[in-house]
Short mmCIF file of C-alpha atoms in Angstrom, two decimals:
data_model
loop_
_atom_site.label_atom_id
_atom_site.label_comp_id
_atom_site.label_asym_id
_atom_site.label_seq_id
_atom_site.Cartn_x
_atom_site.Cartn_y
_atom_site.Cartn_z
CA MET A 108 93.57 125.90 86.67
CA ILE A 109 91.76 127.59 83.83
CA ALA A 110 88.40 129.27 83.30
CA ASP A 111 85.74 127.47 81.26
CA LYS A 112 83.47 129.24 78.71
CA THR A 113 81.22 130.54 81.47
CA GLY A 114 84.14 131.93 83.46
CA ASN A 115 84.08 129.28 86.18
CA PRO A 116 87.45 127.93 87.30
CA VAL A 117 88.23 124.39 86.19
CA LEU A 118 91.10 122.24 87.41
CA ILE A 119 92.82 120.47 84.53
CA ASP A 120 95.49 117.81 84.47
CA PRO A 121 99.07 118.92 83.82
CA GLN A 122 100.21 119.02 80.21
CA PRO A 123 101.32 115.42 79.42
CA SER A 124 104.06 116.53 77.03
CA ALA A 125 105.24 119.60 75.14
CA ALA A 126 103.48 118.17 72.08
CA HIS A 127 100.05 118.32 73.75
CA VAL A 128 97.78 121.35 73.23
CA LEU A 129 94.80 122.24 75.38
CA ASN A 130 91.46 122.00 73.55
CA LEU A 131 89.59 125.00 74.95
CA ASP A 132 86.20 123.53 73.99
CA THR A 133 86.64 120.25 75.86
CA LEU A 134 89.36 121.39 78.30
CA THR A 135 91.34 118.26 77.52
CA TRP A 136 94.88 117.82 76.30
CA GLU A 137 95.17 116.71 72.70
CA ILE A 138 97.98 115.97 70.35
CA SER A 139 97.73 116.39 66.58
CA ALA A 140 98.57 113.50 64.27
CA GLU A 141 101.58 115.48 63.04
CA LYS A 142 102.81 116.03 66.60
CA GLN A 143 102.14 112.36 67.45
CA THR A 144 104.30 111.28 64.53
CA GLU A 145 107.04 113.71 65.56
CA LEU A 146 106.88 112.63 69.21
CA PHE A 147 106.93 108.94 68.26
CA ALA A 148 110.02 109.50 66.09
CA GLN A 149 111.74 111.28 69.00
CA GLN A 150 110.83 108.45 71.36
CA LYS A 151 112.21 105.88 68.92
CA GLU A 152 115.44 107.86 68.63
CA GLY A 153 115.69 108.06 72.42
CA LEU A 154 115.21 104.31 72.70
CA LEU A 155 117.83 103.74 70.02
CA ASN A 156 120.30 105.70 72.19
CA LYS A 157 119.30 103.67 75.27
CA LEU A 158 119.85 100.51 73.26
CA ALA A 159 123.38 101.59 72.33
CA ASP A 160 124.09 102.43 75.98
CA LYS A 161 122.77 99.04 77.08
CA ALA A 162 125.03 97.24 74.58
CA ASP A 163 128.00 99.20 75.97
CA GLN A 164 127.01 98.23 79.52
CA LEU A 165 126.89 94.56 78.55
CA LYS A 166 130.30 94.80 76.87
CA ASN A 167 131.72 96.57 79.91
CA SER A 168 130.39 93.81 82.18
CA LEU A 169 132.53 91.34 80.22
CA LEU A 170 135.58 93.47 80.95
CA ALA A 171 134.94 93.89 84.69
CA GLY A 172 138.12 93.30 86.64
CA TYR A 173 140.50 94.30 83.86
CA PRO A 174 142.34 97.61 84.25
CA GLN A 175 141.90 100.06 81.37
CA THR A 176 145.59 99.78 80.46
CA GLU A 177 145.20 96.05 79.90
CA ILE A 178 141.96 96.48 77.95
CA GLU A 179 143.71 98.94 75.66
CA SER A 180 146.44 96.35 75.03
CA PHE A 181 144.08 93.54 73.93
CA TYR A 182 144.28 94.35 70.24
CA ARG A 183 148.09 94.51 70.36
CA GLN A 184 148.28 91.26 72.33
CA GLU A 185 146.04 89.48 69.83
CA LYS A 186 147.97 90.90 66.88
CA GLU A 187 151.31 89.73 68.31
CA ALA A 188 149.91 86.30 69.23
CA LEU A 189 148.44 85.68 65.78
CA ALA A 190 151.61 86.89 64.06
CA TRP A 191 153.75 84.62 66.24
CA GLN A 192 151.39 81.71 65.62
CA ALA A 193 151.88 82.19 61.86
CA ASP A 194 155.66 82.62 62.17
CA HIS A 195 157.52 81.80 65.40
CA ASN A 196 160.31 84.20 64.36
CA THR A 197 157.97 87.21 64.57
CA PRO A 198 158.95 89.57 67.39
CA THR A 199 156.43 89.81 70.25
CA PRO A 200 157.70 92.68 72.40
CA MET A 201 154.59 93.08 74.57
CA LEU A 202 153.80 89.39 75.01
CA SER A 203 157.46 88.53 75.62
CA GLN A 204 157.59 91.03 78.48
CA ILE A 205 154.28 89.87 79.96
CA ALA A 206 155.45 86.24 79.84
CA ARG A 207 158.88 87.08 81.28
CA VAL A 208 157.51 89.17 84.16
CA ARG A 209 154.78 86.62 84.95
CA GLY A 210 157.23 83.77 84.72
CA VAL A 211 155.20 81.77 82.20
CA PRO A 212 156.28 80.30 78.86
CA LEU A 213 155.59 82.57 75.90
CA GLU A 214 153.85 79.73 74.05
CA MET A 215 151.38 79.25 76.91
CA LEU A 216 150.65 82.98 77.10
CA ILE A 217 150.08 83.14 73.35
CA GLU A 218 147.62 80.22 73.54
CA LYS A 219 145.72 82.00 76.34
CA VAL A 220 145.65 85.31 74.45
CA ILE A 221 144.25 83.64 71.34
CA GLU A 222 141.73 81.63 73.37
CA LYS A 223 140.47 84.68 75.31
CA SER A 224 140.42 86.78 72.16
CA ALA A 225 138.23 84.20 70.43
CA GLN A 226 135.89 83.98 73.44
CA PHE A 227 135.60 87.76 73.60
CA ALA A 228 134.94 87.98 69.86
CA VAL A 229 132.09 85.47 70.19
CA ALA A 230 130.61 87.33 73.18
CA ILE A 231 130.83 90.69 71.42
CA GLY A 232 129.33 89.15 68.28
CA ILE A 233 126.37 87.97 70.35
CA ILE A 234 125.88 91.40 71.92
CA ILE A 235 126.10 93.12 68.54
CA GLY A 236 123.69 90.65 66.98
CA GLN A 237 121.20 91.06 69.82
CA ARG A 238 121.48 94.86 69.66
CA GLN A 239 120.95 94.84 65.91
CA ALA A 240 117.91 92.55 66.28
CA PHE A 241 116.44 95.01 68.81
CA GLU A 242 117.22 97.89 66.43
CA ASP A 243 115.50 96.11 63.53
CA ARG A 244 112.41 95.64 65.68
CA LEU A 245 112.59 99.24 66.91
CA LEU A 246 112.75 100.67 63.40
CA ALA A 247 109.71 98.60 62.39
CA LEU A 248 107.54 99.73 65.33
CA LYS A 249 104.24 101.37 64.46
CA THR A 250 102.63 102.21 67.82
CA PRO A 251 103.63 103.83 71.12
CA ASP A 252 102.42 100.71 72.97
CA ASP A 253 104.82 98.57 70.95
CA LEU A 254 107.58 101.05 71.78
CA ILE A 255 106.85 100.79 75.50
CA ALA A 256 106.89 96.99 75.34
CA LEU A 257 110.21 96.96 73.47
CA GLU A 258 111.70 99.49 75.89
CA GLN A 259 110.87 97.16 78.78
CA GLU A 260 112.51 94.26 76.94
CA ILE A 261 115.64 96.31 76.33
CA GLU A 262 115.80 97.35 79.99
CA GLN A 263 115.71 93.67 81.00
CA TRP A 264 118.20 92.57 78.32
CA GLN A 265 121.11 90.64 79.77
CA PHE A 266 124.05 88.98 78.09
CA GLN A 267 123.23 85.42 77.18
CA THR A 268 124.53 83.06 74.58
CA ASN A 269 121.95 82.08 72.00
#
């Protein structure tokens, strides 16, 4: 509540954002062009962070069911598998132990590792490409309405092959 020019109390809406300033002549909240530009840039940056988080969520959904220890071994498994594929005399300490303990032939395990690695690379490539396409659109936005529309699209973004 605030007093108008005649001293009468007037109920005003809450301040919409820290960037808004009360116009004492009209008793309305206004935002300068400079503040609008600054606020829009902050909103774009915030959406860029949400976009990165969403990409991480999608990647994590692909890894659901794998323990962290196994996830951390993927690079090593792929490296050993590709090296063995190029030269069957290459030592494969991790894969040899996995195959031995599981009771499966090393060759079969190596095929599976390479196959899953390729599938994961494709899936991650899709997620990265989609995230970068959203980022390109985000950086080109000119209006808050466009930002809101893109934010809704990002919130609904799900992993899908193109």
